Structures are given as C-alpha cells and as structure tokens.
Short mmCIF file of C-alpha atoms in Angstrom, two decimals:
data_model
loop_
_atom_site.label_atom_id
_atom_site.label_comp_id
_atom_site.label_asym_id
_atom_site.label_seq_id
_atom_site.Cartn_x
_atom_site.Cartn_y
_atom_site.Cartn_z
CA MET A 1 101.03 111.90 94.00
CA ALA A 2 101.44 108.93 91.61
CA CYS A 3 105.07 108.72 92.74
CA ARG A 4 104.35 109.08 96.45
CA ASP A 5 102.79 106.85 99.04
CA HIS A 6 99.47 108.45 100.00
CA LEU A 7 99.90 107.81 103.74
CA THR A 8 103.54 108.59 104.52
CA GLY A 9 104.54 110.85 101.66
CA CYS A 10 107.55 108.60 100.96
CA TYR A 11 108.25 107.60 97.41
CA ASN A 12 106.34 104.45 96.42
CA ARG A 13 107.34 101.12 94.81
CA TYR A 14 106.90 102.55 91.29
CA SER A 15 109.27 105.40 92.15
CA LEU A 16 111.83 102.94 93.51
CA GLU A 17 111.98 101.20 90.15
CA ARG A 18 112.43 104.52 88.32
CA PHE A 19 115.00 105.78 90.84
CA PHE A 20 117.01 102.58 90.60
CA GLN A 21 116.97 102.63 86.78
CA GLN A 22 118.28 106.19 86.80
CA HIS A 23 121.16 105.27 89.10
CA THR A 24 122.19 101.78 87.94
CA LYS A 25 125.38 103.16 86.48
CA GLU A 26 126.53 103.86 90.02
CA GLU A 27 127.29 101.75 93.04
CA GLY A 28 124.86 101.74 95.89
CA ILE A 29 123.31 100.22 98.96
CA ILE A 30 119.80 98.99 99.60
CA LEU A 31 118.48 98.81 103.14
CA PHE A 32 115.22 96.88 103.47
CA LEU A 33 113.42 97.75 106.71
CA ASP A 34 110.49 96.01 108.34
CA LEU A 35 108.91 96.94 111.66
CA ASP A 36 109.01 94.37 114.47
CA GLY A 37 105.77 94.28 116.45
CA PHE A 38 103.75 96.49 114.11
CA LYS A 39 100.90 93.99 113.70
CA GLN A 40 100.16 94.24 117.43
CA ILE A 41 99.84 98.02 117.13
CA ASN A 42 97.23 97.67 114.39
CA ASP A 43 95.43 94.78 116.10
CA LYS A 44 95.29 96.22 119.63
CA LEU A 45 95.32 100.00 119.10
CA GLY A 46 93.64 100.24 115.70
CA HIS A 47 94.61 101.24 112.21
CA GLU A 48 94.51 104.97 112.96
CA THR A 49 97.30 104.47 115.47
CA GLY A 50 99.09 102.21 113.00
CA ASP A 51 98.85 104.91 110.34
CA PHE A 52 100.28 107.45 112.78
CA VAL A 53 103.19 105.10 113.52
CA LEU A 54 103.91 104.60 109.80
CA LYS A 55 103.96 108.36 109.24
CA GLU A 56 106.35 108.78 112.16
CA VAL A 57 108.54 105.92 110.92
CA SER A 58 108.89 107.56 107.51
CA LEU A 59 109.87 110.86 109.13
CA ARG A 60 112.45 109.16 111.33
CA ILE A 61 113.98 107.22 108.44
CA GLU A 62 114.19 110.36 106.31
CA GLU A 63 115.81 112.25 109.20
CA VAL A 64 118.52 109.60 109.65
CA ILE A 65 119.25 109.58 105.91
CA ARG A 66 119.29 113.39 105.75
CA LYS A 67 121.79 113.51 108.63
CA SER A 68 124.00 110.96 106.89
CA THR A 69 124.51 113.50 104.07
CA LEU A 70 124.51 110.65 101.54
CA SER A 71 122.59 110.77 98.29
CA GLY A 72 119.56 108.53 98.13
CA ALA A 73 115.85 108.22 98.78
CA VAL A 74 113.31 106.54 101.07
CA PHE A 75 110.51 104.37 99.70
CA ARG A 76 107.50 102.65 101.27
CA LEU A 77 106.83 99.35 99.57
CA GLY A 78 103.60 98.76 101.45
CA GLY A 79 102.45 97.76 104.91
CA ASP A 80 105.34 98.30 107.29
CA GLU A 81 108.10 97.74 104.71
CA PHE A 82 110.45 100.54 103.74
CA VAL A 83 113.48 100.65 101.45
CA VAL A 84 116.35 103.10 101.50
CA ASN A 85 118.43 103.28 98.31
CA LEU A 86 121.74 105.06 98.86
CA ILE A 87 123.77 105.99 95.81
CA GLY A 88 127.54 105.83 95.54
CA ARG A 89 130.34 104.00 97.27
CA VAL A 90 129.70 103.79 101.00
CA SER A 91 132.13 102.25 103.47
CA LYS A 92 130.99 99.33 105.60
CA GLU A 93 131.57 101.44 108.72
CA ARG A 94 129.29 104.19 107.39
CA ILE A 95 126.60 101.67 106.44
CA GLU A 96 126.73 100.21 109.93
CA ASP A 97 126.48 103.70 111.44
CA ILE A 98 123.36 104.39 109.37
CA ALA A 99 121.79 101.00 110.18
CA THR A 100 122.49 101.50 113.88
CA ALA A 101 121.03 105.02 113.78
CA LEU A 102 117.90 103.68 112.07
CA ILE A 103 117.50 100.91 114.65
CA LEU A 104 117.94 103.33 117.55
CA SER A 105 115.54 105.84 116.04
CA LEU A 106 112.89 103.20 115.36
CA SER A 107 113.09 101.50 118.76
CA SER A 108 112.25 104.50 120.97
CA TRP A 109 108.49 104.64 121.36
CA ASP A 110 105.95 105.51 124.00
CA PHE A 111 104.21 102.21 123.24
CA HIS A 112 106.52 100.39 125.67
CA THR A 113 104.31 101.65 128.48
CA ASN A 114 101.39 99.76 126.93
CA ASN A 115 103.22 96.42 126.74
CA PHE A 116 104.14 97.03 123.10
CA SER A 117 107.61 96.69 121.74
CA LEU A 118 108.11 98.30 118.35
CA SER A 119 111.48 98.15 116.63
CA SER A 120 112.96 97.52 113.20
CA SER A 121 114.96 94.82 111.46
CA ILE A 122 117.06 95.66 108.42
CA GLY A 123 118.45 93.65 105.52
CA ILE A 124 121.37 95.25 103.69
CA VAL A 125 122.74 94.56 100.23
CA SER A 126 125.29 96.51 98.23
CA TYR A 127 125.52 96.57 94.46
CA ALA A 128 128.05 97.52 91.85
CA LYS A 129 127.53 99.28 88.55
CA GLU A 130 124.86 97.59 86.41
CA GLU A 131 125.49 94.34 88.27
CA GLN A 132 121.99 93.17 89.17
CA SER A 133 118.34 93.93 88.71
CA LEU A 134 116.34 95.68 91.39
CA THR A 135 114.20 92.56 91.79
CA GLU A 136 117.29 90.45 92.52
CA LEU A 137 118.64 93.01 94.96
CA LEU A 138 115.33 93.28 96.82
CA LYS A 139 115.19 89.48 97.12
CA LYS A 140 118.68 89.47 98.59
CA ALA A 141 117.89 92.33 100.95
CA ASP A 142 114.66 90.55 101.99
CA ASN A 143 116.67 87.39 102.70
CA ALA A 144 119.06 89.40 104.90
CA LEU A 145 116.04 91.01 106.60
CA TYR A 146 114.59 87.57 107.35
CA ARG A 147 117.92 86.54 108.94
CA ALA A 148 117.88 89.72 111.04
CA LYS A 149 114.38 88.87 112.28
CA SER A 150 115.39 85.25 112.93
CA SER A 151 118.39 86.35 114.98
CA GLY A 152 116.25 88.23 117.48
CA LYS A 153 114.92 91.28 115.63
CA ASN A 154 115.92 94.92 116.20
CA THR A 155 119.15 94.36 114.30
CA TYR A 156 120.58 94.30 110.78
CA GLN A 157 122.17 91.66 108.58
CA TYR A 158 124.09 91.83 105.32
CA PHE A 159 123.31 89.61 102.39
#
C-alpha cells in the first residue's frame, strides 16, 4: 500500500517518481488532470460523496488508458489531481483522442441534476529520452492545465 493511494487505489506521488525514473530512457507523455467543480461537491454534498467521486474518477481514467492499449500508469497526486504517464512515442492525434476520451468520460455525471457541473481540465506535455526531470515536466504540465482552466475548463492544452 505504500505505493498506492489509500482512497482510489491509483499509484501515488512516490510511485510516479519511481515509475518515471524507470522509464526516462524512453519518450513519453504526461497528462495532468484536475477536476473542475470538485470543491462544490465536497462543500455541498460532503466528503463521503467527494471520496466516491474520486474513486469513480480513478476508475474512469484507468478505463480510458486501458482502452488506449498504450503502456503507462495512472497516479493520484492528491486532492483532485491525477497524472497519467504514457510511455513511448505517441502521435499527436492519438494523444488528442485520449484527452478527448478522458474529458468525455469525466464530464458525464448525475450531479448535473443537482446544479453541479463536474468535468476535467488537462495539461499535456511530451518528453524525449532523458531530456528533463519529472519536476520540470510536472511544472510544464501544470502550466498547460492552468491555461486549459483559464480557457473555459473541460478541455486540454499542450505545453
């Protein structure tokens, strides 16, 4: 359990560092996801509901990645932040297909009937062999995520 998030079962931040170190000799993609509107769920419906949503989010992200048939893993950094690290060369078209599938999967909720809108914004950064540190890549992906949120949320942006 030291490598897994206790709530969602996703790999945790520590595991992300180890995973990245093991695969830095390869190219890859990092998708940094953050939920739009999650704070309202916790504030208005309670943390039990928020925990349920986070568990469901992790399952949905893992399902999209599994269907993509690409090699990689899903990590929960904390709160409502998730990272997907895909290994290998991935075409821009394929990345956009995955990002779109994630956005669609994470924007279909029953909460809309309760005046809640829950969706996801994604920041995307690609990396080449041994080019950058994980910390640098996460900063870049976070910057792209911030631009996605600033441009109206429920979308993705590249660094």
